[in-house]
Coordinates of C-alpha atoms in Angstrom, one line a residue:
M685 CA 123.0 105.7 98.6
T686 CA 121.3 103.4 101.1
R687 CA 119.4 100.2 100.3
F688 CA 116.2 102.1 101.2
R689 CA 116.8 104.7 98.5
S690 CA 118.1 102.2 96.0
A691 CA 115.3 99.6 96.5
L692 CA 112.0 101.2 97.6
I693 CA 111.6 103.8 94.9
P694 CA 113.1 101.7 92.1
L695 CA 110.6 99.0 92.8
A696 CA 107.9 101.4 91.8
I697 CA 109.5 103.9 89.3
G698 CA 112.0 101.3 88.1
L699 CA 108.9 99.5 86.7
L700 CA 109.1 102.2 84.1
S701 CA 112.9 102.0 83.7
L702 CA 115.2 99.8 81.6
A703 CA 117.4 99.3 84.6
A704 CA 115.4 96.2 85.6
V705 CA 115.8 94.5 82.3
P706 CA 118.5 91.9 81.7
Q707 CA 121.4 93.1 79.7
Q708 CA 120.7 90.7 76.8
A709 CA 117.2 92.2 76.5
L710 CA 118.6 95.8 76.4
A711 CA 121.1 94.8 73.6
A712 CA 118.4 93.2 71.4
P713 CA 115.9 95.2 69.3
P714 CA 112.3 94.7 70.4
K715 CA 110.6 91.6 68.9
P716 CA 107.4 92.3 67.0
V717 CA 104.2 91.4 68.9
P718 CA 103.1 88.0 67.4
S719 CA 100.1 87.7 65.3
V720 CA 97.1 86.0 66.8
S721 CA 96.0 82.6 65.4
A722 CA 92.6 82.1 63.7
A723 CA 91.4 80.2 66.7
T724 CA 92.2 82.9 69.1
T725 CA 90.7 85.5 66.8
Q726 CA 87.5 83.6 66.7
Q727 CA 87.6 83.3 70.5
A728 CA 87.9 87.1 70.8
T729 CA 84.7 87.6 68.7
T730 CA 82.8 85.5 71.3
R731 CA 83.9 87.5 74.3
A732 CA 80.4 88.6 75.0
T733 CA 79.4 85.0 75.9
C734 CA 81.9 84.7 78.7
G735 CA 83.5 88.1 79.4
P736 CA 82.0 89.8 82.4
T737 CA 81.3 93.6 82.3
V738 CA 82.7 95.8 85.1
R739 CA 79.7 97.3 86.9
G740 CA 81.5 99.4 89.5
A741 CA 84.2 99.7 92.2
S742 CA 84.2 101.0 95.7
V743 CA 86.7 101.2 98.6
D744 CA 86.9 98.1 100.7
A745 CA 86.6 99.7 104.1
R746 CA 87.4 96.6 106.1
L747 CA 90.8 95.8 104.5
T748 CA 91.8 99.5 104.2
S749 CA 91.0 100.1 107.9
L750 CA 92.6 96.8 109.0
F751 CA 96.0 97.7 107.5
T752 CA 95.7 101.3 108.6
A753 CA 95.1 100.3 112.2
Y754 CA 97.7 97.6 112.2
G755 CA 100.3 100.0 110.7
N756 CA 99.7 102.6 113.4
D757 CA 99.7 100.1 116.2
N758 CA 102.8 100.5 118.4
S759 CA 102.2 97.5 120.7
R760 CA 105.1 95.8 119.0
L761 CA 108.1 97.6 117.5
D762 CA 109.2 94.9 115.1
D763 CA 106.1 94.7 113.1
W764 CA 104.6 96.2 109.9
T765 CA 104.1 99.9 109.4
G766 CA 103.9 99.9 105.5
A767 CA 104.9 97.9 102.5
D768 CA 104.1 97.2 98.8
G769 CA 103.8 94.1 96.7
T770 CA 100.6 92.9 98.5
Y771 CA 99.9 89.4 97.3
S772 CA 97.8 87.0 99.3
L773 CA 97.3 83.2 99.8
K774 CA 94.5 81.5 101.8
L775 CA 95.7 78.6 103.9
P776 CA 93.5 75.5 104.7
S777 CA 93.4 76.7 108.4
G778 CA 91.5 79.9 107.2
K779 CA 94.5 82.1 107.7
E780 CA 95.4 84.6 105.0
V781 CA 99.1 85.1 104.2
W782 CA 99.9 88.5 102.9
V783 CA 103.1 88.5 100.9
F784 CA 105.0 91.8 100.8
S785 CA 108.1 93.2 99.1
D786 CA 109.8 96.3 100.5
T787 CA 108.6 96.7 104.1
F788 CA 108.9 99.2 106.9
L789 CA 109.0 97.8 110.5
G790 CA 109.0 99.9 113.7
K791 CA 106.9 102.6 115.4
I792 CA 104.7 105.4 114.2
N793 CA 104.8 108.8 115.9
P794 CA 101.6 110.4 117.4
D795 CA 101.4 112.8 114.5
G796 CA 101.4 110.0 111.9
S797 CA 105.0 110.4 110.9
R798 CA 107.6 107.6 110.7
P799 CA 111.2 107.7 112.0
P800 CA 113.8 107.5 109.3
V801 CA 115.3 104.1 108.5
V802 CA 118.2 102.7 110.4
E803 CA 120.6 103.3 107.5
E804 CA 119.8 107.0 107.7
G805 CA 120.2 107.3 111.5
G806 CA 116.6 106.5 112.5
T807 CA 114.9 103.5 114.1
T808 CA 112.7 102.2 111.3
V809 CA 113.8 98.8 109.9
F810 CA 113.6 98.4 106.2
L811 CA 113.4 94.9 104.7
N812 CA 113.0 93.8 101.0
N813 CA 110.4 91.2 101.8
S814 CA 108.1 90.0 104.6
F815 CA 104.8 88.3 105.4
A816 CA 101.8 89.3 107.5
V817 CA 99.3 86.7 108.6
E818 CA 95.6 87.6 109.1
R819 CA 93.3 85.5 111.2
D820 CA 89.9 86.5 112.5
G821 CA 90.5 90.1 111.5
R822 CA 93.8 90.4 113.3
L823 CA 97.3 90.7 111.7
S824 CA 100.7 89.6 112.8
T825 CA 104.1 90.2 111.0
I826 CA 106.5 87.5 110.0
H827 CA 110.1 88.3 109.5
A828 CA 113.4 86.3 110.0
G829 CA 116.1 87.3 112.4
T830 CA 115.2 88.4 115.9
T831 CA 112.9 91.0 117.4
A832 CA 115.9 93.2 118.1
K833 CA 117.3 92.7 114.6
P834 CA 114.7 91.6 112.0
T835 CA 115.7 90.3 108.6
A836 CA 113.9 89.4 105.4
V837 CA 112.1 86.1 105.2
M838 CA 113.8 85.5 101.9
P839 CA 117.4 86.3 102.7
P840 CA 119.7 87.7 100.0
R841 CA 123.0 85.9 99.1
D842 CA 125.0 89.1 99.8
Q843 CA 124.6 92.9 100.2
N844 CA 124.6 93.4 96.4
H845 CA 121.5 91.2 95.9
W846 CA 117.9 91.2 97.2
Y847 CA 114.6 89.5 96.5
W848 CA 111.2 91.1 95.7
A849 CA 108.1 88.9 96.1
G850 CA 105.7 87.8 93.5
D851 CA 102.5 85.7 93.7
A852 CA 102.2 82.6 95.8
T853 CA 100.4 79.2 95.7
L854 CA 99.8 76.1 97.8
A855 CA 101.2 72.8 96.6
G856 CA 100.8 69.6 98.7
G857 CA 100.4 71.7 101.8
I858 CA 103.6 73.7 101.1
V859 CA 103.5 77.4 100.5
E860 CA 105.3 78.3 97.3
V861 CA 106.2 82.0 96.8
T862 CA 107.8 83.3 93.6
Y863 CA 110.6 85.8 94.1
Q864 CA 112.7 87.9 91.7
E865 CA 116.3 88.4 92.5
Y866 CA 117.9 91.7 91.7
E867 CA 121.5 92.6 91.7
R868 CA 123.6 95.8 92.1
Y869 CA 126.5 96.1 89.6
G870 CA 127.8 99.6 90.3
T871 CA 127.6 102.6 92.6
G872 CA 125.0 104.7 90.6
A873 CA 121.4 105.1 91.7
W874 CA 120.2 103.0 88.8
D875 CA 123.1 100.5 88.7
W876 CA 120.9 97.5 89.4
R877 CA 119.0 95.0 87.3
W878 CA 116.8 91.9 87.4
H879 CA 118.8 88.7 87.7
R880 CA 116.6 85.6 88.0
N881 CA 113.4 84.1 89.2
V882 CA 113.2 81.6 92.0
V883 CA 110.5 79.8 94.1
A884 CA 110.9 79.6 97.8
R885 CA 108.9 76.8 99.6
F886 CA 107.7 77.4 103.2
A887 CA 106.0 75.2 105.8
Q888 CA 102.6 76.7 106.7
S889 CA 103.7 76.6 110.4
R890 CA 107.1 78.1 109.7
L891 CA 107.0 81.1 107.4
D892 CA 110.1 82.9 108.8
Q893 CA 112.5 80.8 106.8
P894 CA 112.2 78.8 103.5
I895 CA 112.5 75.0 103.4
S896 CA 114.2 75.3 100.0
V897 CA 114.8 77.8 97.2
T898 CA 114.8 76.6 93.6
D899 CA 115.6 78.4 90.4
L900 CA 112.7 79.0 88.0
P901 CA 113.0 79.6 84.3
S902 CA 114.9 82.9 83.7
S903 CA 116.6 82.6 80.3
A904 CA 114.1 84.7 78.3
G905 CA 114.2 87.9 80.3
V906 CA 110.7 87.4 81.7
S907 CA 109.9 87.9 85.4
W908 CA 107.6 84.9 86.2
A909 CA 106.0 86.4 89.3
S910 CA 103.2 88.7 88.2
G911 CA 100.3 86.4 89.0
I912 CA 99.3 82.7 89.5
L913 CA 96.0 81.0 88.7
K914 CA 95.0 77.3 89.2
D915 CA 92.5 76.2 86.5
G916 CA 91.7 73.0 84.7
G917 CA 94.5 70.9 86.1
Y918 CA 97.2 73.5 85.5
T919 CA 98.9 76.2 87.4
Y920 CA 99.1 79.2 85.1
V921 CA 102.0 81.6 85.8
Y922 CA 101.8 85.1 84.4
G923 CA 105.0 87.1 83.7
V924 CA 106.1 90.4 82.4
E925 CA 108.9 91.3 79.9
D926 CA 109.8 94.7 81.2
L927 CA 111.2 97.1 78.6
G928 CA 110.1 100.1 80.7
S929 CA 107.6 101.1 78.1
P930 CA 106.1 98.9 76.8
K931 CA 105.7 95.9 79.1
Y932 CA 104.6 92.6 77.6
M933 CA 102.5 89.8 79.1
H934 CA 103.9 86.3 78.9
I935 CA 102.0 83.1 80.0
A936 CA 103.4 79.8 81.2
R937 CA 101.7 76.8 82.8
V938 CA 102.7 73.8 84.9
P939 CA 100.6 70.6 85.1
G940 CA 99.3 70.1 88.7
Q941 CA 99.8 72.2 91.7
S942 CA 103.5 72.8 92.2
L943 CA 105.8 75.3 90.4
L944 CA 108.5 72.7 90.5
G945 CA 106.8 70.7 87.6
Q946 CA 107.5 70.8 83.9
W947 CA 106.9 74.3 82.5
Q948 CA 105.2 75.0 79.2
Y949 CA 105.1 78.4 77.4
L950 CA 102.4 79.9 75.3
K951 CA 103.5 80.4 71.8
A952 CA 102.4 83.0 69.2
D953 CA 100.2 80.4 67.4
G954 CA 98.3 79.6 70.6
T955 CA 100.1 76.2 71.2
W956 CA 102.4 75.4 74.1
S957 CA 106.2 74.7 74.1
S958 CA 108.6 73.3 76.6
N959 CA 111.2 75.8 75.4
E960 CA 111.2 79.1 77.2
A961 CA 112.6 80.8 74.2
D962 CA 109.3 80.2 72.4
S963 CA 107.4 82.3 75.0
A964 CA 105.4 84.9 73.1
R965 CA 104.4 88.4 73.8
I966 CA 100.7 88.0 74.4
M967 CA 99.8 91.7 74.8
S968 CA 101.3 95.0 76.0
G969 CA 99.9 97.4 78.6
V970 CA 100.2 95.2 81.7
A971 CA 102.1 96.2 84.9
N972 CA 104.8 94.3 86.6
E973 CA 102.1 92.9 88.9
Y974 CA 98.7 92.0 87.6
S975 CA 96.2 89.2 88.0
V976 CA 94.0 86.8 86.0
T977 CA 90.9 85.6 87.8
K978 CA 88.0 83.4 86.8
V979 CA 84.7 85.3 87.1
G980 CA 81.6 83.5 86.1
N981 CA 82.3 81.7 82.8
G982 CA 85.1 84.0 81.8
Y983 CA 88.5 85.3 83.0
V984 CA 89.3 88.8 84.0
L985 CA 92.8 90.5 83.8
I986 CA 93.2 93.3 86.3
T987 CA 96.1 95.7 85.9
H988 CA 97.3 99.3 86.2
D989 CA 97.2 100.8 82.7
T990 CA 100.8 101.0 81.6
T991 CA 99.9 102.4 78.2
E992 CA 99.9 105.7 80.2
V993 CA 103.0 106.9 82.1
L994 CA 102.4 106.6 85.9
S995 CA 98.7 106.1 85.3
S996 CA 96.1 106.5 88.0
H997 CA 93.8 104.1 86.0
I998 CA 93.1 100.5 86.9
V999 CA 91.6 98.6 84.0
A1000 CA 90.2 95.2 83.1
Y1001 CA 90.4 92.9 80.1
T1002 CA 88.4 89.7 79.6
S1003 CA 88.8 86.4 77.9
C1004 CA 87.1 83.0 77.5
S1005 CA 90.3 81.2 78.6
P1006 CA 93.0 81.7 81.2
F1007 CA 95.5 82.3 78.4
G1008 CA 93.6 84.8 76.3
P1009 CA 93.3 86.7 74.1
F1010 CA 92.4 89.4 76.6
T1011 CA 90.3 92.0 74.9
G1012 CA 87.6 94.7 75.6
K1013 CA 89.5 97.1 77.8
Q1014 CA 87.3 98.4 80.6
A1015 CA 87.8 101.2 83.2
V1016 CA 87.7 99.9 86.7
Y1017 CA 88.9 102.6 89.1
T1018 CA 90.8 105.9 89.2
T1019 CA 93.1 106.0 92.2
P1020 CA 92.4 109.2 94.2
E1021 CA 95.9 109.3 95.8
T1022 CA 97.7 110.0 92.5
N1023 CA 98.8 113.7 92.7
G1024 CA 102.1 115.6 92.5
N1025 CA 104.8 113.4 94.0
I1026 CA 102.4 110.6 94.9
F1027 CA 101.7 107.8 92.4
T1028 CA 100.0 104.4 92.4
Y1029 CA 100.9 101.1 90.7
N1030 CA 100.6 97.3 90.5
A1031 CA 96.8 96.7 90.9
H1032 CA 95.8 93.0 91.1
A1033 CA 93.0 90.8 92.5
H1034 CA 92.7 88.7 95.6
P1035 CA 90.0 86.1 94.6
D1036 CA 90.2 84.2 97.9
V1037 CA 89.8 87.3 100.1
A1038 CA 86.2 88.1 101.2
G1039 CA 84.8 91.4 100.0
N1040 CA 81.8 92.9 98.4
G1041 CA 82.9 91.7 94.9
L1042 CA 86.4 90.9 93.7
V1043 CA 88.9 92.4 96.0
V1044 CA 91.7 94.3 94.3
S1045 CA 94.7 96.0 95.9
Y1046 CA 97.1 98.6 94.6
N1047 CA 100.2 100.3 96.0
V1048 CA 100.9 103.9 96.8
N1049 CA 104.3 105.5 96.7
S1050 CA 106.1 108.9 96.5
F1051 CA 109.0 110.2 94.4
V1052 CA 110.2 112.1 97.5
N1053 CA 112.0 109.9 100.0
T1054 CA 111.1 112.1 103.0
D1055 CA 107.4 111.8 102.3
H1056 CA 107.5 108.3 103.7
Y1057 CA 108.7 109.7 107.0
R1058 CA 106.4 112.7 107.0
D1059 CA 103.3 110.7 106.4
S1060 CA 103.3 106.9 107.2
S1061 CA 100.0 106.4 105.5
I1062 CA 101.4 106.8 102.0
Y1063 CA 103.3 103.5 101.7
R1064 CA 100.5 101.2 102.4
P1065 CA 98.2 99.1 100.2
R1066 CA 94.7 100.3 99.3
F1067 CA 91.8 97.9 98.6
I1068 CA 88.7 98.2 96.4
D1069 CA 85.8 95.8 95.7
V1070 CA 85.0 95.4 92.0
T1071 CA 81.6 94.2 90.9
F1072 CA 80.6 92.7 87.6
G1073 CA 77.4 92.6 85.6

């Protein structure tokens, strides 16, 4: 079992598996979803005053074609041909940093196929995380190591651990990227689990290696990497408690810009606590990656609908505050790629990326390993523009 087989597919279908849940979470019975306080109930009744209505969604042709052309370009053989994760961060210089998890590097054959990964006797390099930088409509890949031997920008501690990327933010000119560390504890295909959350800090001019790596709160079994939003003097961090099905949203916040500050956790009664154990299950139905974005006077939660198994549906919820309650489920888009072995997952928004509306990405994958060699277009992000009334 190679790292490709044990990481690429579990990143997607493991999102529905208990394998990615800490052992202590598996041993404990599910906690009841907390009741909502009177204040938040009243807020939900006023959603119409600040909750935007989804008007429509269409393919973002610019971004979709940008990544298609870049993935097919063989002018360099140590650059991006496909990935998932797909977070983004706008830098003051105007550059857009695209943050990826599992990534293919190498060449694409004339018929659109991809050589197998190095671990399976081919030439394609497989990394668990990478960056791509966009400037003036052109992309370039950032990896560590060398051109001849690329390595992940967030290196693992050993061969039994790896990092998958979460959302990113800018603090004092430093790029802060959340990562989830996973660990292998046996030889079976599913003998791996989530281990901890960290934040890696990068200089804007040196994205191929972190300045520092710092532990983030990890004691409650919540992956604090789903999304980040700066609003009202706080940096809100959205997480997921992944029980396979269901998955629960958790919300934390940090005063100021940096994730290295003092964390506070949203409790069931709508107040905040400095104790991670008080973090409440805010709602179910979110994916491992989702987003909360301010739109007009309200806030929009974009996610794949995990109330359905391997759903093709992207949905939205709205709120009057960045910490909910998120109500009024609305249909956004049905992913056309979903069919047979092909499935889609982890939709979230990119509010700083220019588009005809709110730009949303989602990932495409296959249950069949060889599909990624037969058709290189599968394992690439898709982009849509969502408009609101």
